[in-house]
Amino acid sequence: MTESVVLRRKAFRLPRHPASVGEGHRTGGHLASWGHPPRSAIREETVLLVSELAADTVLHGPRDEPDFEVAVTVLAHGSCLVEVSDGIPDEAVLPTPDPDQTPGAPPPTTPPDPLLPGYARTLVTAVSEAWGVRDRGRYGKTVWALATVAP
């Protein structure tokens, strides 16, 4: 990921509960207050990434951890960096996609079941410009994804 100037950043903690997944839409309000119009592609992609990464954390995060952190950063070139941090080690994040899926093949006509392995990774890869995992040692990991403005 290249260096960028941070324009705005908002971080908040959410309880590790299924209702928190919908709180990803809170991000849309922050983006609106920062000048991103409703229904803009960057805003919709950012909200989708927050919701999907939050869902992955709620489903697969440590049961004894009461909450997790979400951060959204707007960069000077207009992209949005989404980060979700929890206390689970990085090897357990975003299951590998279906090995039978041929690279470059058209998507299936019916959406995959969101509880099947690989769904989160497939969605995040399709929507983001780039994504990855930062190990935070004994504090767990941060999954990040970059939503970019179309040229």
mmCIF file of C-alpha atoms in Angstrom:
data_model
loop_
_atom_site.group_PDB
_atom_site.id
_atom_site.type_symbol
_atom_site.label_atom_id
_atom_site.label_comp_id
_atom_site.label_asym_id
_atom_site.label_seq_id
_atom_site.Cartn_x
_atom_site.Cartn_y
_atom_site.Cartn_z
ATOM 1 C CA MET A 1 0.000 0.000 0.000
ATOM 2 C CA THR A 2 1.402 3.422 -0.930
ATOM 3 C CA GLU A 3 1.802 6.364 1.437
ATOM 4 C CA SER A 4 -1.187 8.732 1.557
ATOM 5 C CA VAL A 5 -2.152 11.801 3.503
ATOM 6 C CA VAL A 6 -4.967 11.223 6.019
ATOM 7 C CA LEU A 7 -7.823 13.711 5.778
ATOM 8 C CA ARG A 8 -10.248 12.270 8.315
ATOM 9 C CA ARG A 9 -10.352 9.244 10.602
ATOM 10 C CA LYS A 10 -13.111 7.852 12.767
ATOM 11 C CA ALA A 11 -12.632 4.873 15.080
ATOM 12 C CA PHE A 12 -15.262 3.287 17.287
ATOM 13 C CA ARG A 13 -15.769 0.076 19.237
ATOM 14 C CA LEU A 14 -18.688 -2.270 18.697
ATOM 15 C CA PRO A 15 -19.939 -5.126 20.858
ATOM 16 C CA ARG A 16 -19.203 -8.567 19.472
ATOM 17 C CA HIS A 17 -22.861 -9.216 18.692
ATOM 18 C CA PRO A 18 -24.774 -9.825 15.426
ATOM 19 C CA ALA A 19 -26.588 -6.478 15.798
ATOM 20 C CA SER A 20 -23.218 -4.740 15.403
ATOM 21 C CA VAL A 21 -22.989 -5.761 11.752
ATOM 22 C CA GLY A 22 -25.730 -3.252 10.901
ATOM 23 C CA GLU A 23 -23.782 -0.569 12.717
ATOM 24 C CA GLY A 24 -21.434 -0.571 9.738
ATOM 25 C CA HIS A 25 -23.956 1.790 8.181
ATOM 26 C CA ARG A 26 -22.899 4.347 10.788
ATOM 27 C CA THR A 27 -19.853 4.748 8.555
ATOM 28 C CA GLY A 28 -22.077 6.150 5.797
ATOM 29 C CA GLY A 29 -23.085 8.997 8.099
ATOM 30 C CA HIS A 30 -19.459 9.849 8.823
ATOM 31 C CA LEU A 31 -18.639 9.816 5.119
ATOM 32 C CA ALA A 32 -21.640 12.064 4.375
ATOM 33 C CA SER A 33 -20.498 14.567 6.990
ATOM 34 C CA TRP A 34 -17.052 14.500 5.346
ATOM 35 C CA GLY A 35 -18.473 15.382 1.915
ATOM 36 C CA HIS A 36 -19.089 11.998 0.283
ATOM 37 C CA PRO A 37 -22.568 12.167 -1.309
ATOM 38 C CA PRO A 38 -25.208 9.519 -0.626
ATOM 39 C CA ARG A 39 -25.139 6.718 -3.178
ATOM 40 C CA SER A 40 -21.579 7.494 -4.222
ATOM 41 C CA ALA A 41 -19.672 4.328 -5.130
ATOM 42 C CA ILE A 42 -16.914 5.000 -2.590
ATOM 43 C CA ARG A 43 -19.445 5.458 0.200
ATOM 44 C CA GLU A 44 -21.395 2.315 -0.671
ATOM 45 C CA GLU A 45 -18.220 0.230 -1.031
ATOM 46 C CA THR A 46 -16.868 1.499 2.287
ATOM 47 C CA VAL A 47 -20.102 0.698 4.136
ATOM 48 C CA LEU A 48 -20.166 -2.766 2.525
ATOM 49 C CA LEU A 49 -16.548 -3.433 3.548
ATOM 50 C CA VAL A 50 -17.191 -2.320 7.139
ATOM 51 C CA SER A 51 -20.303 -4.497 7.358
ATOM 52 C CA GLU A 52 -18.607 -7.561 5.862
ATOM 53 C CA LEU A 53 -15.455 -7.301 7.995
ATOM 54 C CA ALA A 54 -17.585 -6.690 11.097
ATOM 55 C CA ALA A 55 -19.696 -9.760 10.258
ATOM 56 C CA ASP A 56 -16.553 -11.845 9.856
ATOM 57 C CA THR A 57 -15.309 -10.661 13.251
ATOM 58 C CA VAL A 58 -18.649 -11.386 14.939
ATOM 59 C CA LEU A 59 -18.858 -14.869 13.380
ATOM 60 C CA HIS A 60 -15.229 -15.913 13.803
ATOM 61 C CA GLY A 61 -13.797 -13.685 16.536
ATOM 62 C CA PRO A 62 -12.851 -14.867 20.012
ATOM 63 C CA ARG A 63 -15.939 -15.679 22.095
ATOM 64 C CA ASP A 64 -14.394 -14.199 25.235
ATOM 65 C CA GLU A 65 -13.663 -10.823 23.620
ATOM 66 C CA PRO A 66 -16.603 -8.464 24.318
ATOM 67 C CA ASP A 67 -15.955 -5.985 21.501
ATOM 68 C CA PHE A 68 -13.854 -5.021 18.483
ATOM 69 C CA GLU A 69 -12.700 -1.813 16.839
ATOM 70 C CA VAL A 70 -13.720 -0.345 13.482
ATOM 71 C CA ALA A 71 -11.792 2.541 11.925
ATOM 72 C CA VAL A 72 -12.444 4.367 8.665
ATOM 73 C CA THR A 73 -9.871 6.755 7.250
ATOM 74 C CA VAL A 74 -10.446 9.052 4.275
ATOM 75 C CA LEU A 75 -7.209 9.616 2.394
ATOM 76 C CA ALA A 76 -6.296 12.770 0.450
ATOM 77 C CA HIS A 77 -6.774 11.109 -2.951
ATOM 78 C CA GLY A 78 -10.366 10.174 -1.974
ATOM 79 C CA SER A 79 -9.906 6.515 -1.103
ATOM 80 C CA CYS A 80 -11.201 5.081 2.166
ATOM 81 C CA LEU A 81 -9.216 2.702 4.338
ATOM 82 C CA VAL A 82 -11.355 0.364 6.445
ATOM 83 C CA GLU A 83 -9.763 -1.395 9.432
ATOM 84 C CA VAL A 84 -11.356 -3.912 11.786
ATOM 85 C CA SER A 85 -9.299 -5.059 14.764
ATOM 86 C CA ASP A 86 -9.918 -7.889 17.192
ATOM 87 C CA GLY A 87 -7.981 -10.203 19.478
ATOM 88 C CA ILE A 88 -7.880 -13.287 17.262
ATOM 89 C CA PRO A 89 -4.563 -14.288 15.634
ATOM 90 C CA ASP A 90 -4.166 -13.451 11.961
ATOM 91 C CA GLU A 91 -4.122 -17.038 10.668
ATOM 92 C CA ALA A 92 -7.863 -17.421 11.323
ATOM 93 C CA VAL A 93 -9.102 -14.501 9.192
ATOM 94 C CA LEU A 94 -11.061 -14.578 5.923
ATOM 95 C CA PRO A 95 -11.217 -18.233 4.944
ATOM 96 C CA THR A 96 -9.703 -19.272 1.617
ATOM 97 C CA PRO A 97 -12.059 -19.155 -1.393
ATOM 98 C CA ASP A 98 -13.394 -22.300 -3.034
ATOM 99 C CA PRO A 99 -10.474 -23.974 -4.876
ATOM 100 C CA ASP A 100 -12.893 -25.171 -7.579
ATOM 101 C CA GLN A 101 -13.618 -21.548 -8.591
ATOM 102 C CA THR A 102 -11.690 -20.951 -11.797
ATOM 103 C CA PRO A 103 -9.836 -17.603 -11.839
ATOM 104 C CA GLY A 104 -11.547 -15.230 -14.265
ATOM 105 C CA ALA A 105 -14.727 -17.332 -14.379
ATOM 106 C CA PRO A 106 -18.029 -15.438 -14.247
ATOM 107 C CA PRO A 107 -19.629 -15.301 -10.810
ATOM 108 C CA PRO A 108 -22.204 -17.974 -9.998
ATOM 109 C CA THR A 109 -25.804 -17.131 -10.910
ATOM 110 C CA THR A 110 -26.882 -17.598 -7.309
ATOM 111 C CA PRO A 111 -24.944 -15.835 -4.577
ATOM 112 C CA PRO A 112 -22.898 -18.123 -2.326
ATOM 113 C CA ASP A 113 -24.181 -18.851 1.145
ATOM 114 C CA PRO A 114 -22.580 -16.231 3.414
ATOM 115 C CA LEU A 115 -21.810 -18.889 6.021
ATOM 116 C CA LEU A 116 -19.680 -20.976 3.646
ATOM 117 C CA PRO A 117 -15.900 -20.582 3.820
ATOM 118 C CA GLY A 118 -14.504 -18.102 1.334
ATOM 119 C CA TYR A 119 -17.505 -15.775 1.084
ATOM 120 C CA ALA A 120 -15.902 -12.939 3.076
ATOM 121 C CA ARG A 121 -12.628 -13.167 1.179
ATOM 122 C CA THR A 122 -14.402 -13.295 -2.187
ATOM 123 C CA LEU A 123 -16.543 -10.253 -1.389
ATOM 124 C CA VAL A 124 -13.719 -8.179 0.100
ATOM 125 C CA THR A 125 -11.449 -9.022 -2.837
ATOM 126 C CA ALA A 126 -14.144 -8.067 -5.356
ATOM 127 C CA VAL A 127 -15.037 -4.746 -3.717
ATOM 128 C CA SER A 128 -11.662 -3.449 -2.502
ATOM 129 C CA GLU A 129 -8.621 -2.240 -4.409
ATOM 130 C CA ALA A 130 -6.430 -4.125 -1.926
ATOM 131 C CA TRP A 131 -6.758 -5.769 1.461
ATOM 132 C CA GLY A 132 -4.583 -7.485 3.997
ATOM 133 C CA VAL A 133 -3.963 -8.430 7.593
ATOM 134 C CA ARG A 134 -1.633 -6.692 10.056
ATOM 135 C CA ASP A 135 -0.479 -8.808 12.961
ATOM 136 C CA ARG A 136 -0.711 -6.981 16.299
ATOM 137 C CA GLY A 137 1.123 -9.669 18.251
ATOM 138 C CA ARG A 138 -0.558 -10.593 21.498
ATOM 139 C CA TYR A 139 -3.261 -7.986 20.752
ATOM 140 C CA GLY A 140 -4.592 -9.908 17.764
ATOM 141 C CA LYS A 141 -4.827 -8.568 14.240
ATOM 142 C CA THR A 142 -6.255 -5.826 12.052
ATOM 143 C CA VAL A 143 -7.913 -6.676 8.757
ATOM 144 C CA TRP A 144 -7.788 -3.718 6.378
ATOM 145 C CA ALA A 145 -9.354 -3.038 2.996
ATOM 146 C CA LEU A 146 -8.989 -0.083 0.655
ATOM 147 C CA ALA A 147 -11.979 1.272 -1.264
ATOM 148 C CA THR A 148 -10.920 3.563 -4.096
ATOM 149 C CA VAL A 149 -12.532 6.248 -6.202
ATOM 150 C CA ALA A 150 -13.078 5.218 -9.818
ATOM 151 C CA PRO A 151 -10.883 7.221 -12.225
#
